[in-house]
Amino acid sequence: QVQLVESGGGSVQPGGSLRLSCAASGSVCSVNTMGWYRQAPGKERELVAGITNGGRPNYADFMKGRFTISRDNAQNVVYLQMNSLKPEDTAVYYCNLKCFFTVMEYWGKGTLVTVSS
């Protein structure tokens, strides 16, 4: 079993920054993609960004260079640096881990990001 624990959410004014972290523990598969999804009130969950073991990132188009994903493979931690935050970025952000060979998928419980003046 794999556990994902997010941290770093909170409230910030428009234009501000936040850094989310997600630590994976347990029987973490060796080849995986870790990433972030978000779900705003009344909307479907959507991909924000993902990154492979090899460090290859994949970003949603809406971020337009505002967010940066990175990971520490030794610690099984993924980060999401969010800059120039907008009110429309307000959502619950979920950490996700997808195993490549077993096609298993795990989710964190989510962390709330609120962007408001």
GROMACS .gro file of C-alpha atoms in nm:
model
  117
    1GLN     CA    1   0.000   0.000   0.000
    2VAL     CA    2   0.112   0.353  -0.078
    3GLN     CA    3   0.027   0.664   0.122
    4LEU     CA    4   0.049   1.016  -0.017
    5VAL     CA    5   0.052   1.311   0.219
    6GLU     CA    6   0.024   1.665   0.085
    7SER     CA    7   0.128   1.984   0.258
    8GLY     CA    8   0.176   2.350   0.177
    9GLY     CA    9  -0.176   2.462   0.091
   10GLY     CA   10  -0.329   2.776   0.234
   11SER     CA   11  -0.460   3.120   0.153
   12VAL     CA   12  -0.273   3.373  -0.059
   13GLN     CA   13  -0.349   3.697  -0.235
   14PRO     CA   14  -0.360   3.720  -0.615
   15GLY     CA   15  -0.010   3.736  -0.753
   16GLY     CA   16   0.130   3.544  -0.459
   17SER     CA   17   0.312   3.212  -0.444
   18LEU     CA   18   0.275   2.879  -0.270
   19ARG     CA   19   0.478   2.560  -0.271
   20LEU     CA   20   0.300   2.229  -0.235
   21SER     CA   21   0.475   1.913  -0.126
   22CYS     CA   22   0.367   1.551  -0.139
   23ALA     CA   23   0.550   1.266   0.027
   24ALA     CA   24   0.491   0.907  -0.078
   25SER     CA   25   0.549   0.624   0.168
   26GLY     CA   26   0.489   0.250   0.184
   27SER     CA   27   0.546   0.011  -0.106
   28VAL     CA   28   0.620   0.273  -0.370
   29CYS     CA   29   0.670   0.126  -0.717
   30SER     CA   30   1.010   0.200  -0.862
   31VAL     CA   31   0.893   0.336  -1.198
   32ASN     CA   32   0.621   0.594  -1.161
   33THR     CA   33   0.485   0.934  -1.242
   34MET     CA   34   0.400   1.167  -0.958
   35GLY     CA   35   0.182   1.466  -1.016
   36TRP     CA   36  -0.081   1.712  -0.909
   37TYR     CA   37  -0.446   1.742  -0.998
   38ARG     CA   38  -0.691   2.000  -0.878
   39GLN     CA   39  -1.065   2.026  -0.833
   40ALA     CA   40  -1.245   2.354  -0.800
   41PRO     CA   41  -1.598   2.375  -0.657
   42GLY     CA   42  -1.849   2.251  -0.910
   43LYS     CA   43  -1.583   2.142  -1.156
   44GLU     CA   44  -1.420   1.816  -1.253
   45ARG     CA   45  -1.077   1.717  -1.132
   46GLU     CA   46  -0.809   1.822  -1.381
   47LEU     CA   47  -0.441   1.758  -1.432
   48VAL     CA   48  -0.207   2.035  -1.321
   49ALA     CA   49   0.132   1.876  -1.377
   50GLY     CA   50   0.313   1.543  -1.363
   51ILE     CA   51   0.675   1.433  -1.359
   52THR     CA   52   0.837   1.096  -1.428
   53ASN     CA   53   1.117   0.927  -1.239
   54GLY     CA   54   1.349   1.056  -1.507
   55GLY     CA   55   1.245   1.413  -1.441
   56ARG     CA   56   1.034   1.469  -1.752
   57PRO     CA   57   0.755   1.715  -1.667
   58ASN     CA   58   0.413   1.750  -1.822
   59TYR     CA   59   0.205   2.062  -1.763
   60ALA     CA   60  -0.152   2.160  -1.827
   61ASP     CA   61  -0.185   2.438  -2.080
   62PHE     CA   62  -0.361   2.674  -1.840
   63MET     CA   63  -0.050   2.718  -1.625
   64LYS     CA   64   0.141   2.907  -1.895
   65GLY     CA   65   0.472   2.889  -1.713
   66ARG     CA   66   0.341   2.994  -1.373
   67PHE     CA   67   0.387   2.656  -1.205
   68THR     CA   68   0.693   2.433  -1.178
   69ILE     CA   69   0.690   2.068  -1.077
   70SER     CA   70   0.994   1.889  -0.939
   71ARG     CA   71   1.070   1.575  -0.743
   72ASP     CA   72   1.320   1.415  -0.511
   73ASN     CA   73   1.340   1.050  -0.610
   74ALA     CA   74   1.545   0.950  -0.307
   75GLN     CA   75   1.276   1.082  -0.073
   76ASN     CA   76   0.975   1.007  -0.297
   77VAL     CA   77   0.862   1.367  -0.271
   78VAL     CA   78   0.706   1.580  -0.542
   79TYR     CA   79   0.679   1.957  -0.528
   80LEU     CA   80   0.464   2.211  -0.705
   81GLN     CA   81   0.588   2.569  -0.701
   82MET     CA   82   0.299   2.797  -0.788
   83ASN     CA   83   0.368   3.158  -0.877
   84SER     CA   84   0.149   3.445  -0.998
   85LEU     CA   85  -0.153   3.278  -0.846
   86LYS     CA   86  -0.496   3.381  -0.967
   87PRO     CA   87  -0.839   3.350  -0.803
   88GLU     CA   88  -0.925   3.084  -1.058
   89ASP     CA   89  -0.644   2.869  -0.917
   90THR     CA   90  -0.853   2.823  -0.603
   91ALA     CA   91  -0.914   2.451  -0.564
   92VAL     CA   92  -0.830   2.141  -0.368
   93TYR     CA   93  -0.498   2.012  -0.499
   94TYR     CA   94  -0.447   1.636  -0.498
   95CYS     CA   95  -0.123   1.446  -0.518
   96ASN     CA   96  -0.123   1.148  -0.753
   97LEU     CA   97   0.114   0.858  -0.812
   98LYS     CA   98   0.082   0.624  -1.109
   99CYS     CA   99   0.287   0.307  -1.130
  100PHE     CA  100   0.413   0.235  -1.479
  101PHE     CA  101   0.423  -0.146  -1.485
  102THR     CA  102   0.136  -0.238  -1.253
  103VAL     CA  103  -0.090   0.052  -1.361
  104MET     CA  104  -0.177   0.108  -0.996
  105GLU     CA  105  -0.280   0.461  -0.902
  106TYR     CA  106  -0.286   0.635  -0.566
  107TRP     CA  107  -0.428   0.964  -0.442
  108GLY     CA  108  -0.363   1.190  -0.150
  109LYS     CA  109  -0.644   1.344   0.051
  110GLY     CA  110  -0.589   1.689  -0.096
  111THR     CA  111  -0.481   2.029   0.025
  112LEU     CA  112  -0.686   2.345  -0.019
  113VAL     CA  113  -0.542   2.645  -0.202
  114THR     CA  114  -0.742   2.966  -0.180
  115VAL     CA  115  -0.645   3.272  -0.384
  116SER     CA  116  -0.839   3.576  -0.277
  117SER     CA  117  -0.790   3.940  -0.196
   0.00000   0.00000   0.00000
